[in-house]
Short mmCIF file of C-alpha atoms and ligand atoms in Angstrom, two decimals:
data_model
loop_
_atom_site.label_atom_id
_atom_site.label_comp_id
_atom_site.label_asym_id
_atom_site.label_seq_id
_atom_site.Cartn_x
_atom_site.Cartn_y
_atom_site.Cartn_z
CA MET N 1 125.69 123.34 105.20
CA ALA N 2 124.18 119.85 104.74
CA ALA N 3 121.93 118.65 107.59
CA MET N 4 123.70 116.21 109.90
CA ALA N 5 122.35 112.67 110.08
CA LYS N 6 120.84 112.28 113.52
CA ALA N 7 121.63 109.55 116.01
CA LEU N 8 118.80 107.01 115.95
CA PRO N 9 117.26 105.67 119.17
CA VAL N 10 117.66 101.89 119.31
CA VAL N 11 114.94 99.50 120.40
CA ALA N 12 117.15 97.62 122.84
CA GLU N 13 117.19 100.73 125.03
CA ARG N 14 113.40 100.71 125.39
CA GLU N 15 111.52 99.07 128.29
CA HIS N 16 108.38 97.62 126.64
CA PRO N 17 107.87 95.34 123.64
CA LEU N 18 107.16 97.42 120.55
CA PRO N 19 104.60 97.01 117.78
CA SER N 20 105.68 95.32 114.54
CA ILE N 21 105.79 97.61 111.51
CA GLY N 22 104.82 97.03 107.88
CA PHE N 23 106.20 99.27 105.14
CA LEU N 24 104.56 99.28 101.68
CA GLY N 25 106.30 101.10 98.82
CA LEU N 26 110.08 101.13 98.54
CA GLY N 27 110.74 103.94 96.08
CA ILE N 28 113.22 106.76 96.71
CA MET N 29 111.49 107.81 99.94
CA GLY N 30 110.09 104.51 101.23
CA THR N 31 113.44 102.72 101.02
CA ALA N 32 115.23 105.36 103.09
CA MET N 33 112.40 105.64 105.64
CA ALA N 34 112.05 101.86 106.12
CA ARG N 35 115.83 101.54 106.38
CA ASN N 36 115.89 103.94 109.34
CA LEU N 37 113.24 101.85 111.11
CA VAL N 38 115.29 98.68 110.50
CA LYS N 39 118.48 100.43 111.65
CA ALA N 40 116.72 101.51 114.84
CA GLY N 41 116.08 97.84 115.61
CA TYR N 42 112.34 97.59 114.90
CA ASP N 43 110.62 94.46 113.60
CA VAL N 44 109.89 95.64 110.02
CA THR N 45 108.17 93.79 107.17
CA VAL N 46 108.55 95.37 103.71
CA TRP N 47 106.57 94.98 100.49
CA ASN N 48 106.99 96.60 97.09
CA ARG N 49 105.19 96.01 93.77
CA THR N 50 108.56 95.46 92.06
CA THR N 51 109.69 92.81 94.52
CA SER N 52 113.44 93.11 93.80
CA LYS N 53 113.42 96.51 95.56
CA CYS N 54 112.87 94.62 98.85
CA ASP N 55 116.13 92.64 98.55
CA ALA N 56 118.51 95.18 100.09
CA LEU N 57 116.32 95.82 103.14
CA VAL N 58 115.70 92.10 103.64
CA SER N 59 119.47 91.56 103.64
CA GLU N 60 119.68 94.31 106.30
CA GLY N 61 117.19 92.58 108.61
CA ALA N 62 113.66 93.32 107.35
CA LYS N 63 111.10 90.55 106.69
CA ARG N 64 109.64 90.19 103.19
CA GLY N 65 105.88 90.76 102.89
CA ALA N 66 103.97 88.68 100.33
CA SER N 67 101.33 91.35 99.57
CA PRO N 68 99.92 94.52 101.15
CA MET N 69 97.14 92.35 102.68
CA GLN N 70 99.57 89.82 104.18
CA THR N 71 101.90 92.59 105.43
CA ALA N 72 99.12 94.56 107.11
CA GLY N 73 97.75 91.31 108.55
CA ALA N 74 101.13 90.39 110.03
CA CYS N 75 101.96 93.81 111.49
CA ASP N 76 100.48 96.04 114.17
CA ILE N 77 101.07 99.26 112.25
CA THR N 78 101.57 99.58 108.48
CA PHE N 79 103.06 102.57 106.67
CA ALA N 80 102.48 103.17 102.94
CA MET N 81 104.63 105.42 100.70
CA LEU N 82 103.18 105.27 97.18
CA ALA N 83 103.62 107.42 94.09
CA ASP N 84 100.20 108.98 93.69
CA PRO N 85 96.46 108.71 94.49
CA ALA N 86 95.95 105.74 92.12
CA GLY N 87 98.85 103.83 93.72
CA ALA N 88 97.72 104.68 97.26
CA ILE N 89 94.16 103.44 96.54
CA GLU N 90 95.40 100.31 94.76
CA VAL N 91 97.70 99.29 97.61
CA ALA N 92 95.17 100.07 100.34
CA CYS N 93 91.90 98.97 98.74
CA GLY N 94 92.84 96.72 95.78
CA GLU N 95 92.47 92.96 95.31
CA ASP N 96 95.27 92.06 97.78
CA GLY N 97 95.07 95.48 99.45
CA ALA N 98 96.27 96.31 102.96
CA VAL N 99 92.75 97.03 104.21
CA LYS N 100 91.87 93.34 103.85
CA GLY N 101 94.58 92.53 106.39
CA LEU N 102 93.47 95.19 108.91
CA GLY N 103 91.26 94.77 111.95
CA PRO N 104 90.67 96.19 115.43
CA GLY N 105 93.91 97.15 117.20
CA LYS N 106 95.80 97.72 113.94
CA GLY N 107 96.81 101.03 112.34
CA TYR N 108 97.40 102.23 108.76
CA VAL N 109 99.56 105.31 108.16
CA ASP N 110 99.65 106.67 104.61
CA VAL N 111 102.71 108.88 104.13
CA SER N 112 102.23 109.29 100.34
CA THR N 113 101.42 112.71 98.89
CA VAL N 114 97.79 112.47 97.79
CA ASP N 115 94.70 114.71 97.75
CA GLY N 116 92.22 114.91 100.63
CA ASP N 117 89.52 112.89 98.82
CA THR N 118 91.92 109.96 98.31
CA SER N 119 92.93 110.09 101.95
CA LYS N 120 89.30 110.20 103.09
CA ALA N 121 88.41 107.20 100.89
CA ILE N 122 91.23 105.16 102.45
CA TYR N 123 90.20 106.34 105.94
CA LYS N 124 86.64 105.14 105.34
CA ALA N 125 87.85 101.71 104.19
CA VAL N 126 90.23 101.39 107.17
CA GLN N 127 87.51 102.49 109.63
CA ALA N 128 85.10 99.92 108.19
CA LYS N 129 87.56 97.21 109.34
CA GLY N 130 87.66 98.65 112.87
CA ALA N 131 91.29 99.82 112.46
CA GLU N 132 92.77 103.30 112.88
CA PHE N 133 94.06 105.66 110.16
CA LEU N 134 96.54 108.50 109.96
CA GLU N 135 97.55 110.49 106.88
CA ALA N 136 101.13 111.66 107.32
CA PRO N 137 102.66 113.12 104.14
CA VAL N 138 106.20 114.39 104.54
CA SER N 139 108.09 117.54 103.73
CA GLY N 140 111.74 116.87 102.92
CA SER N 141 113.29 114.85 100.14
CA LYS N 142 115.73 111.93 99.65
CA LYS N 143 118.52 113.28 101.91
CA PRO N 144 116.23 114.16 104.86
CA ALA N 145 114.61 110.71 104.42
CA GLU N 146 118.08 109.13 104.68
CA ASP N 147 119.08 111.34 107.61
CA GLY N 148 115.79 110.83 109.49
CA THR N 149 115.00 114.55 109.35
CA LEU N 150 111.64 114.59 107.57
CA ILE N 151 108.72 116.81 108.67
CA PHE N 152 105.47 114.86 109.17
CA LEU N 153 102.15 116.57 108.39
CA THR N 154 99.67 114.27 110.09
CA ALA N 155 95.89 114.15 110.49
CA GLY N 156 93.34 111.51 111.44
CA ASP N 157 92.96 109.26 114.48
CA LYS N 158 94.75 111.00 117.35
CA SER N 159 95.16 107.74 119.27
CA LEU N 160 97.10 106.26 116.33
CA TYR N 161 99.17 109.44 116.10
CA ASP N 162 100.12 108.99 119.76
CA LYS N 163 101.11 105.36 119.11
CA VAL N 164 103.30 106.11 116.08
CA VAL N 165 105.17 109.09 117.54
CA PRO N 166 108.29 106.95 118.28
CA PHE N 167 108.41 105.78 114.65
CA LEU N 168 107.84 109.28 113.26
CA ASP N 169 110.68 110.47 115.47
CA VAL N 170 113.03 107.85 114.00
CA MET N 171 112.16 108.99 110.45
CA GLY N 172 111.71 112.69 111.05
CA LYS N 173 112.86 115.78 112.92
CA SER N 174 109.42 117.26 113.53
CA ARG N 175 105.74 116.46 113.31
CA PHE N 176 102.48 118.37 113.14
CA TYR N 177 99.08 116.95 114.13
CA LEU N 178 96.57 118.89 112.07
CA GLY N 179 93.20 117.39 113.08
CA GLU N 180 90.74 115.93 110.57
CA VAL N 181 91.78 113.70 107.68
CA GLY N 182 92.40 115.92 104.66
CA ASN N 183 94.26 118.63 106.57
CA GLY N 184 97.63 116.83 106.24
CA ALA N 185 97.12 116.40 102.49
CA ALA N 186 96.06 120.04 102.15
CA MET N 187 99.13 121.30 104.05
CA LYS N 188 101.43 119.15 101.92
CA LEU N 189 99.86 120.33 98.65
CA VAL N 190 100.07 124.00 99.67
CA VAL N 191 103.77 123.60 100.55
CA ASN N 192 104.57 121.76 97.32
CA MET N 193 102.61 124.23 95.21
CA ILE N 194 104.84 126.99 96.59
CA MET N 195 107.94 124.85 96.05
CA GLY N 196 107.11 124.06 92.41
CA SER N 197 106.58 127.75 91.65
CA MET N 198 109.83 128.72 93.41
CA MET N 199 111.81 126.22 91.35
CA ALA N 200 110.23 127.41 88.09
CA SER N 201 110.93 131.05 88.97
CA PHE N 202 114.55 130.22 89.88
CA SER N 203 114.96 128.42 86.53
CA GLU N 204 113.45 131.34 84.65
CA GLY N 205 115.91 133.72 86.32
CA LEU N 206 118.94 131.52 85.56
CA VAL N 207 117.96 131.16 81.90
CA LEU N 208 117.24 134.89 81.46
CA GLY N 209 120.50 135.79 83.22
CA LYS N 210 122.47 133.46 80.97
CA LYS N 211 120.82 134.95 77.88
CA VAL N 212 121.82 138.49 78.82
CA GLY N 213 125.41 137.41 79.45
CA LEU N 214 125.53 136.69 83.19
CA ASP N 215 127.33 133.71 84.69
CA PRO N 216 124.64 131.35 86.10
CA ALA N 217 126.97 130.17 88.89
CA THR N 218 127.33 133.79 90.01
CA ILE N 219 123.54 134.23 89.94
CA VAL N 220 123.24 131.22 92.30
CA GLU N 221 125.82 132.82 94.61
CA VAL N 222 124.09 136.23 94.61
CA VAL N 223 120.65 134.68 95.24
CA GLY N 224 122.18 132.70 98.12
CA GLN N 225 123.32 135.84 99.93
CA GLY N 226 120.13 137.90 99.76
CA ALA N 227 116.57 137.94 101.06
CA ILE N 228 115.45 135.21 98.65
CA ALA N 229 118.16 132.74 99.73
CA ALA N 230 116.64 129.29 100.18
CA PRO N 231 118.18 125.92 101.07
CA MET N 232 116.57 124.53 97.91
CA PHE N 233 118.36 127.02 95.64
CA ALA N 234 121.68 126.42 97.42
CA MET N 235 121.29 122.64 97.13
CA LYS N 236 119.98 122.38 93.56
CA GLY N 237 121.51 125.49 91.93
CA PRO N 238 125.07 124.19 91.39
CA SER N 239 123.92 120.96 89.72
CA MET N 240 121.34 122.83 87.61
CA VAL N 241 124.13 125.05 86.32
CA LYS N 242 125.92 121.87 85.21
CA GLY N 243 122.79 120.46 83.57
CA SER N 244 122.68 117.56 86.04
CA TYR N 245 119.41 116.48 87.68
CA PRO N 246 119.91 113.23 89.67
CA PRO N 247 116.42 112.34 90.94
CA ALA N 248 115.70 113.15 94.58
CA PHE N 249 112.17 114.46 94.02
CA PRO N 250 111.09 113.25 90.57
CA LEU N 251 109.62 115.93 88.30
CA LYS N 252 106.56 113.76 87.56
CA HIS N 253 105.65 113.86 91.28
CA GLN N 254 106.05 117.66 91.45
CA GLN N 255 103.67 117.97 88.48
CA LYS N 256 101.23 115.56 90.21
CA ASP N 257 101.31 117.77 93.32
CA LEU N 258 100.63 120.91 91.27
CA ARG N 259 97.74 119.13 89.56
CA LEU N 260 96.29 118.10 92.95
CA ALA N 261 96.83 121.58 94.44
CA LEU N 262 95.06 123.19 91.48
CA ALA N 263 92.11 120.79 91.88
CA MET N 264 91.97 121.69 95.60
CA ALA N 265 91.97 125.40 94.69
CA GLU N 266 89.21 124.79 92.14
CA ASP N 267 87.07 123.13 94.85
CA VAL N 268 87.11 126.32 96.93
CA ALA N 269 87.06 128.76 93.97
CA GLN N 270 90.48 130.14 94.89
CA PRO N 271 92.41 131.65 91.96
CA THR N 272 96.00 130.33 91.74
CA PRO N 273 97.28 131.86 88.47
CA VAL N 274 100.98 131.42 89.27
CA ALA N 275 100.63 127.71 90.04
CA ALA N 276 98.39 127.19 86.99
CA SER N 277 101.00 128.69 84.70
CA VAL N 278 103.84 126.79 86.38
CA ASN N 279 101.91 123.51 86.06
CA ASP N 280 101.90 123.97 82.28
CA ILE N 281 105.69 124.24 82.30
CA TYR N 282 106.03 121.02 84.34
CA LYS N 283 103.60 119.31 81.97
CA ARG N 284 105.78 120.38 79.05
CA ALA N 285 108.90 119.08 80.81
CA LYS N 286 107.16 115.74 81.41
CA ALA N 287 106.16 115.56 77.76
CA GLU N 288 109.83 116.16 76.87
CA GLY N 289 110.73 112.98 78.80
CA LEU N 290 112.02 114.63 81.99
CA GLY N 291 109.48 113.05 84.38
CA ASP N 292 111.96 110.71 86.08
CA GLN N 293 114.65 113.39 86.49
CA ASP N 294 114.77 115.58 89.58
CA PHE N 295 112.18 118.37 89.47
CA SER N 296 115.01 120.89 89.06
CA ALA N 297 115.14 119.62 85.45
CA ILE N 298 112.23 122.02 84.93
CA ILE N 299 114.94 124.43 83.77
CA GLU N 300 115.30 122.29 80.62
CA ALA N 301 111.78 123.25 79.59
CA TYR N 302 113.05 126.84 79.24
CA LEU N 303 116.09 125.93 77.17
CA LEU N 304 116.19 125.43 73.45
CA ASP N 305 119.40 123.45 73.83
CA PRO N 306 118.34 120.47 76.00
CA LYS N 307 121.82 119.91 77.46
CA GLY N 308 121.65 122.62 80.11
CA LEU N 309 123.12 126.01 80.89
CA ASN N 310 126.73 125.07 80.16
CA HIS N 311 126.16 124.12 76.55
N1 NDP A 401 111.08 112.01 96.41
C1 NDP A 401 110.82 113.02 97.22
O1 NDP A 401 111.63 113.94 97.42
C2 NDP A 401 109.51 113.12 97.94
C3 NDP A 401 108.38 112.40 97.54
N2 NDP A 401 107.21 112.54 98.23
C4 NDP A 401 106.03 111.80 97.83
O2 NDP A 401 106.23 110.47 98.30
C5 NDP A 401 105.64 109.53 97.41
C6 NDP A 401 106.73 108.56 96.94
O3 NDP A 401 107.75 109.30 96.34
P1 NDP A 401 109.10 108.62 95.81
O4 NDP A 401 109.57 107.61 96.77
O5 NDP A 401 109.98 109.74 95.43
O6 NDP A 401 108.54 107.93 94.51
P2 NDP A 401 109.12 106.75 93.63
O7 NDP A 401 108.61 107.02 92.26
O8 NDP A 401 110.57 106.56 93.85
O9 NDP A 401 108.38 105.45 94.24
C7 NDP A 401 107.02 105.26 94.05
C8 NDP A 401 106.57 104.00 94.77
O10 NDP A 401 105.18 103.79 94.52
C9 NDP A 401 105.01 102.46 94.04
N3 NDP A 401 103.81 102.40 93.20
C10 NDP A 401 103.40 103.29 92.28
N4 NDP A 401 102.20 102.93 91.76
C11 NDP A 401 101.86 101.77 92.37
C12 NDP A 401 100.75 100.89 92.26
N5 NDP A 401 99.73 101.15 91.42
N6 NDP A 401 100.73 99.78 93.03
C13 NDP A 401 101.75 99.51 93.88
N7 NDP A 401 102.82 100.31 94.04
C14 NDP A 401 102.88 101.43 93.29
C15 NDP A 401 106.29 102.15 93.30
O11 NDP A 401 106.43 100.76 93.11
P3 NDP A 401 107.45 100.18 91.98
O12 NDP A 401 108.81 100.21 92.61
O13 NDP A 401 106.95 98.82 91.71
O14 NDP A 401 107.32 101.10 90.79
C16 NDP A 401 107.30 102.73 94.29
O15 NDP A 401 107.47 101.88 95.39
C17 NDP A 401 105.01 110.36 96.31
O16 NDP A 401 103.66 110.58 96.64
C18 NDP A 401 105.79 111.66 96.35
O17 NDP A 401 105.04 112.76 95.84
C19 NDP A 401 107.12 113.32 99.35
C20 NDP A 401 108.19 114.02 99.80
C21 NDP A 401 109.45 114.01 99.11
O1 SSN A 402 107.30 116.28 98.05
C1 SSN A 402 108.51 116.52 97.97
C2 SSN A 402 109.09 117.54 98.80
C3 SSN A 402 110.56 117.71 98.63
C4 SSN A 402 111.09 118.62 99.70
O2 SSN A 402 110.34 119.00 100.62
O3 SSN A 402 112.28 118.93 99.63
#
């Protein structure tokens, strides 16, 4: 059963004036997360590199930021939801980066999925301005972002964590405080490494089953009733069977997370042969032009006929 959208607390019901919020990065996730903050009645300023992506939220009540620097300068707490380490560094530490707008009393919360070293570099830059930093990558995809049921994996300045709890609770259903910067990134990469391998294994099973004459839709049903049942298989399986992969979690980001998880494993000399092999399959799918499709399109990398299981 699909998760129910939760009732959002509204600002008018609160007793004290609340901090103003900046939100940088309005992709699939950022748009839905910022929208929930706007809907809850907060004073939200949004910025995105492709400025047209701000239009809808501005028409719904958000203010338009001129740059990451201006947005962070105008707001008490700024969230950032960027594609990858390069984007996160650019937006935080670039020419018109958010860090330039920060100062004592302000906070920067990076909710992008990046590696620990990227997070630590941003932390150092934020600290140098006398501001506070929290890394807070999320588990959960487009639908949980829309429903406000994400899981936050936070680490960094505990005092900032305490301040942003009300905002995290608007955007999410649960939150973990994991201590030092890097631990949130590590938790997120471990979870997504497992997820990428699960999806590849599921695809492999569907393709093999089809080849030996089984009905893929029946395989999805059987998997859903046994010990390996998973919400992800139940949600993605039916559309995979139809060869349809509308992007919720883009395949290029899943491959990025595998790449970052493998680098993390390399740093501690931990063998991860399953993830290494799976990463090659995602790389092949990306090379075949599937990067902007949902990551469930990984199944296409197994198929000679690129139209999907039904063809
Ligand atoms: N989609 C999902 O299910 C989930 C995604 N994540 C993670 O969240 C992050 C965002 O994901 P998602 O919203 O799906 O991604 P999208 O690809 O939809 O959005 C990426 C965002 O990053 C911006 N961006 C990328 N590079 C730069 C740059 N150099 N400078 C400025 N802005 C940049 C894009 O701007 P522009 O619009 O101009 O291109 C866009 O706003 C990723 O780290 C992803 O791994 C985490 C959990 C779930
Ligand atoms: O990083 C993306 C995670 C997607 C999910 O948790 O469903």
